[in-house]
């Protein structure tokens, strides 16, 4: 249930909520903060290092960022995101971080209760979302300071917890704790409902006398159940606006080959952790087969190596492919990932290995799994090879689970004829409001809208909050 002990779902009444947020990760938390009346202003004496942005900020002194023209403010900004509002909010929170600086935010925050918009945040996990599902000792890809949310820097929070950044990065466990703590410290807990599984989001133009509707805007019905030790408790809520913030880790991508449903095939690192913890995997076991050439696969390799579990690492892309994530990471910041990359390059199953217990299978195609824990591959020459394995971990990406939307959300993608993908085919939204271009009142943010790093999801929250505030201001009395 909610963190505060209140029951936001008890208000399943005839009066619709202004906003329901589906997903309680960093995107949902940041939006809840903004919708709770916390309002960003530029500090009166702040000087932004970007001269054009600085000039624009001085044109409206004393006006909150939420009340300004985000299109105008973000024009001319460049950076590591395709979203103009993401670049804007990041530039305000971390003015010179891309140049190695540590200039303080130019924003100050005021709590204006009169600007708060009632809302509920529904999440399967505790606040922090998928971060609670990641092995706690894993180190974040992004710098620790980039994982922070408004008005509570990660480094300040960690100092109070007597924790430290590792090579400027934080552990996943620390970040999950930080997000959960953020909700408590900022007094947002009464808006959050954990253990909430949404099964359907439906909408239509309401009748004039139904659900307290006062205009012809669409009304959304959000249905699902609360999962707890007592079982499943169904709920149904009405809202004028729904924000999708579910991220992308709900549905692992599948290989689509025979045998993939066998019990020794897994898609989560937790399976390797559990097998190691109970002693089902030891240095004397058959190798763990790890499939994939991304960071999740690298994390699994590092975990197995730490416990001296033998590994076969299979991937189809070339080791020197410039699109491979390892070829895009600075060696100084990510030494452990570059070590895995080096092993991938040098330790082919076909050649002697100075790294005992690790072999790579570059350019191999997996054909099938057999019930007796065998994996059948085809090499570049078309020759089939069979390997005895103890456990298989498949890390070839993941897809957002939007099964609760009509057509699983496919109609809302940039290209409705292609599968929804957070990296290649996200939900099509207005870049300055993050409202769906195809359905009024439906918003998407975070990875669903193409923002795949915590550092940049907060711009989506700024855009959504600005749009919703304008709607609430225009709403008839």
XYZ file of N, CA, C and O in Angstrom, residues 224-324:
404
model
N -7.009 -2.640 -11.985
C -5.927 -3.569 -11.658
C -6.171 -4.195 -10.307
O -7.313 -4.289 -9.843
N -5.089 -4.634 -9.671
C -5.227 -5.245 -8.357
C -4.008 -4.921 -7.497
O -2.914 -4.672 -8.004
N -4.258 -4.907 -6.194
C -3.186 -4.757 -5.216
C -2.750 -6.143 -4.779
O -3.575 -6.969 -4.364
N -1.458 -6.406 -4.892
C -0.918 -7.701 -4.504
C -0.293 -7.584 -3.121
O 0.533 -6.703 -2.870
N -0.709 -8.453 -2.203
C -0.177 -8.430 -0.844
C -0.217 -9.837 -0.279
O -0.643 -10.793 -0.941
N 0.226 -9.971 0.957
C 0.209 -11.283 1.615
C -1.209 -11.807 1.769
O -1.429 -13.014 1.918
N -2.172 -10.910 1.760
C -3.572 -11.318 1.910
C -4.216 -11.700 0.577
O -5.389 -12.034 0.523
N -3.456 -11.634 -0.508
C -4.004 -11.984 -1.816
C -4.081 -10.773 -2.726
O -3.301 -9.833 -2.599
N -5.040 -10.796 -3.632
C -5.196 -9.733 -4.610
C -6.497 -8.979 -4.366
O -7.561 -9.582 -4.272
N -6.371 -7.666 -4.265
C -7.526 -6.802 -4.043
C -7.739 -5.927 -5.266
O -6.889 -5.098 -5.605
N -8.840 -6.103 -5.987
C -9.047 -5.319 -7.212
C -9.313 -3.850 -6.906
O -9.801 -3.494 -5.836
N -8.944 -3.000 -7.859
C -9.266 -1.575 -7.743
C -9.647 -1.037 -9.119
O -9.282 -1.598 -10.153
N -10.383 0.057 -9.102
C -10.745 0.749 -10.341
C -10.827 2.238 -10.034
O -11.577 2.655 -9.145
N -10.019 3.022 -10.744
C -9.955 4.462 -10.528
C -10.257 5.206 -11.828
O -9.956 4.701 -12.918
N -10.822 6.399 -11.674
C -11.070 7.263 -12.818
C -10.124 8.453 -12.763
O -9.777 8.929 -11.693
N -9.702 8.917 -13.927
C -8.776 10.052 -13.970
C -9.001 10.852 -15.247
O -9.432 10.320 -16.274
N -8.657 12.129 -15.161
C -8.727 12.978 -16.350
C -7.459 12.843 -17.204
O -7.484 13.105 -18.406
N -6.359 12.463 -16.549
C -5.089 12.287 -17.263
C -4.367 11.060 -16.714
O -4.411 10.792 -15.506
N -3.694 10.341 -17.599
C -2.881 9.189 -17.205
C -1.475 9.375 -17.767
O -1.304 9.715 -18.943
N -0.482 9.180 -16.906
C 0.916 9.295 -17.308
C 1.552 7.915 -17.237
O 1.549 7.273 -16.184
N 2.095 7.456 -18.359
C 2.780 6.161 -18.423
C 4.252 6.375 -18.104
O 4.946 7.107 -18.807
N 4.722 5.741 -17.051
C 6.116 5.891 -16.624
C 6.653 4.533 -16.173
O 7.329 4.429 -15.158
N 6.357 3.497 -16.958
C 6.639 2.128 -16.523
C 8.035 1.643 -16.880
O 8.420 0.534 -16.522
N 8.809 2.437 -17.615
C 10.156 1.985 -17.955
C 10.149 0.885 -18.995
O 9.185 0.707 -19.742
N 11.224 0.082 -19.003
C 11.396 -0.869 -20.102
C 11.810 -2.255 -19.659
O 12.120 -3.101 -20.472
N 11.836 -2.529 -18.348
C 12.387 -3.795 -17.883
C 11.339 -4.857 -17.614
O 11.645 -5.907 -17.063
N 10.094 -4.618 -18.010
C 9.016 -5.542 -17.662
C 9.058 -6.844 -18.443
O 8.717 -7.892 -17.922
N 9.455 -6.782 -19.697
C 9.338 -7.944 -20.570
C 10.656 -8.215 -21.297
O 10.972 -7.557 -22.288
N 11.450 -9.183 -20.823
C 12.726 -9.482 -21.478
C 12.519 -9.957 -22.916
O 11.568 -10.687 -23.217
N 13.406 -9.518 -23.810
C 13.350 -9.980 -25.195
C 13.684 -11.470 -25.248
O 14.513 -11.976 -24.490
N 13.041 -12.177 -26.153
C 13.213 -13.623 -26.277
C 14.005 -13.964 -27.529
O 14.009 -13.235 -28.515
N 14.644 -15.122 -27.477
C 15.411 -15.599 -28.627
C 14.509 -16.175 -29.708
O 14.840 -16.148 -30.891
N 13.368 -16.741 -29.295
C 12.452 -17.341 -30.254
C 12.973 -18.635 -30.847
O 12.825 -18.898 -32.046
N 13.613 -19.464 -30.013
C 14.167 -20.734 -30.486
C 13.594 -21.881 -29.666
O 13.096 -21.672 -28.549
N 13.653 -23.115 -30.180
C 13.148 -24.265 -29.418
C 13.882 -24.429 -28.090
O 15.099 -24.234 -28.003
N 13.113 -24.744 -27.059
C 13.697 -25.019 -25.760
C 13.852 -23.811 -24.863
O 14.313 -23.947 -23.719
N 13.448 -22.635 -25.324
C 13.690 -21.431 -24.521
C 12.864 -21.414 -23.241
O 13.200 -20.702 -22.292
N 11.805 -22.212 -23.184
C 10.969 -22.246 -21.981
C 11.441 -23.280 -20.961
O 10.816 -23.438 -19.908
N 12.539 -23.969 -21.234
C 13.040 -24.960 -20.286
C 13.442 -24.290 -18.966
O 13.846 -23.114 -18.959
N 13.368 -25.001 -17.858
C 13.534 -24.366 -16.539
C 14.933 -23.834 -16.242
O 15.091 -23.039 -15.315
N 15.942 -24.231 -16.993
C 17.285 -23.726 -16.713
C 17.607 -22.467 -17.524
O 18.712 -21.948 -17.474
N 16.619 -21.945 -18.259
C 16.784 -20.711 -19.034
C 16.195 -19.555 -18.234
O 15.046 -19.601 -17.795
N 16.974 -18.489 -18.043
C 16.527 -17.346 -17.246
C 16.863 -16.037 -17.958
O 17.718 -15.997 -18.851
N 16.185 -14.971 -17.513
C 16.402 -13.645 -18.086
C 16.719 -12.601 -17.017
O 16.700 -11.407 -17.296
N 17.008 -13.047 -15.805
C 17.323 -12.123 -14.721
C 18.600 -12.566 -14.021
O 18.816 -13.764 -13.794
N 19.412 -11.603 -13.654
C 20.650 -11.891 -12.922
C 20.350 -12.547 -11.581
O 21.159 -13.323 -11.060
N 19.180 -12.282 -11.033
C 18.822 -12.851 -9.732
C 18.841 -14.372 -9.756
O 19.071 -15.014 -8.713
N 18.610 -14.991 -10.914
C 18.663 -16.457 -11.001
C 20.076 -16.965 -10.742
O 20.271 -17.993 -10.076
N 21.064 -16.252 -11.263
C 22.460 -16.620 -11.015
C 22.811 -16.393 -9.546
O 23.494 -17.218 -8.918
N 22.355 -15.288 -8.987
C 22.618 -15.006 -7.575
C 22.032 -16.094 -6.682
O 22.701 -16.598 -5.767
N 20.784 -16.485 -6.956
C 20.109 -17.483 -6.125
C 20.811 -18.835 -6.216
O 21.025 -19.512 -5.197
N 21.173 -19.248 -7.431
C 21.832 -20.547 -7.608
C 23.190 -20.579 -6.923
O 23.598 -21.600 -6.353
N 23.887 -19.456 -6.947
C 25.183 -19.382 -6.270
C 25.014 -19.408 -4.761
O 25.755 -20.078 -4.041
N 23.998 -18.708 -4.280
C 23.778 -18.593 -2.838
C 23.449 -19.941 -2.195
O 23.911 -20.236 -1.091
N 22.667 -20.770 -2.888
C 22.270 -22.057 -2.307
C 23.247 -23.176 -2.640
O 23.038 -24.325 -2.261
N 24.320 -22.834 -3.365
C 25.329 -23.838 -3.673
C 25.023 -24.706 -4.878
O 25.720 -25.689 -5.128
N 23.979 -24.337 -5.647
C 23.669 -25.114 -6.852
C 24.700 -24.876 -7.942
O 24.840 -25.695 -8.863
N 25.398 -23.757 -7.878
C 26.489 -23.449 -8.802
C 27.774 -23.301 -8.009
O 27.830 -22.557 -7.031
N 28.797 -23.995 -8.440
C 30.109 -23.919 -7.799
C 31.173 -23.883 -8.889
O 30.868 -24.088 -10.082
N 32.431 -23.650 -8.513
C 33.499 -23.696 -9.524
C 33.609 -25.027 -10.251
O 34.178 -25.093 -11.343
N 33.055 -26.095 -9.673
C 33.110 -27.414 -10.317
C 31.923 -27.670 -11.241
O 31.859 -28.709 -11.904
N 30.959 -26.739 -11.316
C 29.765 -26.928 -12.146
C 30.095 -26.802 -13.625
O 31.137 -26.256 -14.011
N 29.177 -27.302 -14.446
C 29.255 -26.983 -15.873
C 29.127 -25.470 -16.027
O 28.548 -24.796 -15.159
N 29.627 -24.917 -17.125
C 29.610 -23.458 -17.267
C 28.201 -22.860 -17.267
O 27.232 -23.509 -17.679
N 28.122 -21.624 -16.808
C 26.935 -20.798 -17.014
C 27.050 -20.201 -18.413
O 28.093 -19.657 -18.777
N 26.004 -20.323 -19.206
C 25.992 -19.719 -20.539
C 25.325 -18.358 -20.451
O 24.163 -18.247 -20.035
N 26.072 -17.331 -20.802
C 25.567 -15.958 -20.782
C 25.473 -15.466 -22.220
O 26.465 -15.483 -22.957
N 24.282 -15.032 -22.614
C 24.033 -14.646 -24.000
C 23.749 -13.152 -24.064
O 22.839 -12.648 -23.405
N 24.534 -12.441 -24.866
C 24.329 -11.011 -25.042
C 25.638 -10.265 -24.994
O 26.640 -10.740 -24.449
N 25.639 -9.049 -25.573
C 26.864 -8.242 -25.646
C 26.653 -6.860 -25.054
O 27.309 -5.911 -25.440
N 25.731 -6.768 -24.084
C 25.471 -5.499 -23.438
C 25.936 -5.501 -21.994
O 26.638 -6.413 -21.538
N 25.514 -4.492 -21.258
C 26.000 -4.326 -19.892
C 25.389 -5.337 -18.929
O 26.038 -5.736 -17.957
N 24.153 -5.768 -19.176
C 23.567 -6.788 -18.306
C 24.351 -8.088 -18.414
O 24.605 -8.760 -17.404
N 24.726 -8.445 -19.645
C 25.540 -9.647 -19.829
C 26.891 -9.472 -19.149
O 27.411 -10.403 -18.505
N 27.488 -8.288 -19.271
C 28.777 -8.031 -18.631
C 28.653 -8.120 -17.111
O 29.550 -8.664 -16.441
N 27.559 -7.607 -16.559
C 27.346 -7.713 -15.113
C 27.288 -9.183 -14.686
O 27.828 -9.562 -13.632
N 26.624 -10.017 -15.486
C 26.537 -11.444 -15.164
C 27.909 -12.105 -15.226
O 28.245 -12.942 -14.379
N 28.704 -11.734 -16.229
C 30.066 -12.273 -16.330
C 30.873 -11.888 -15.090
O 31.559 -12.723 -14.479
N 30.801 -10.630 -14.694
C 31.550 -10.163 -13.524
C 31.098 -10.882 -12.255
O 31.926 -11.256 -11.411
N 29.792 -11.077 -12.121
C 29.278 -11.760 -10.933
C 29.776 -13.197 -10.889
O 30.250 -13.679 -9.840
N 29.665 -13.902 -12.010
C 30.113 -15.298 -12.051
C 31.612 -15.400 -11.791
O 32.079 -16.288 -11.071
N 32.388 -14.501 -12.375
C 33.836 -14.516 -12.177
C 34.200 -14.287 -10.711
O 35.162 -14.865 -10.203
N 33.406 -13.441 -10.045
C 33.683 -13.158 -8.637
C 33.594 -14.428 -7.793
O 34.334 -14.599 -6.820
N 32.699 -15.340 -8.177
C 32.517 -16.593 -7.436
C 33.196 -17.786 -8.121
O 32.934 -18.934 -7.760
N 34.044 -17.470 -9.111
C 34.807 -18.514 -9.826
C 33.908 -19.533 -10.515
O 34.275 -20.708 -10.652
N 32.727 -19.086 -10.933
C 31.815 -19.947 -11.699
C 32.260 -19.924 -13.157
O 32.425 -18.845 -13.733
N 32.478 -21.089 -13.795
C 32.900 -21.081 -15.199
C 31.825 -20.479 -16.104
O 30.625 -20.653 -15.869
N 32.275 -19.793 -17.149
C 31.372 -19.027 -18.014
C 31.660 -19.322 -19.484
O 32.823 -19.389 -19.900
N 30.594 -19.510 -20.259
C 30.649 -19.415 -21.719
C 29.823 -18.195 -22.099
O 28.662 -18.068 -21.696
N 30.425 -17.300 -22.845
C 29.796 -16.018 -23.175
C 29.589 -15.956 -24.686
O 30.556 -15.901 -25.453
N 28.320 -15.979 -25.103
C 27.991 -16.019 -26.525
C 27.352 -14.714 -26.967
O 26.516 -14.142 -26.258
N 27.743 -14.254 -28.156
C 27.175 -13.014 -28.700
C 27.361 -13.014 -30.207
O 28.319 -13.588 -30.736
N 26.446 -12.368 -30.903
C 26.464 -12.406 -32.361
C 27.220 -11.248 -32.979
O 27.712 -11.344 -34.097
N 27.315 -10.123 -32.272
C 27.970 -8.949 -32.849
C 29.477 -9.089 -32.772
O 30.030 -9.796 -31.923
N 30.169 -8.378 -33.663
C 31.631 -8.379 -33.657
C 32.131 -7.579 -32.458
O 31.532 -6.581 -32.061
N 33.249 -8.017 -31.889
C 33.789 -7.367 -30.696
C 34.173 -5.918 -30.971
O 34.079 -5.050 -30.104
N 34.604 -5.642 -32.208
C 35.022 -4.275 -32.548
C 33.906 -3.455 -33.197
O 34.151 -2.372 -33.722
N 32.682 -3.929 -33.145
C 31.528 -3.193 -33.679
C 31.409 -1.861 -32.935
O 31.281 -1.837 -31.708
N 31.457 -0.726 -33.653
C 31.392 0.575 -32.958
C 30.081 0.778 -32.210
O 30.007 1.611 -31.293
N 29.039 0.044 -32.582
C 27.767 0.166 -31.887
C 27.725 -0.579 -30.567
O 26.804 -0.397 -29.767
N 28.727 -1.426 -30.315
C 28.795 -2.158 -29.064
C 29.038 -1.178 -27.916
O 29.897 -0.304 -28.000
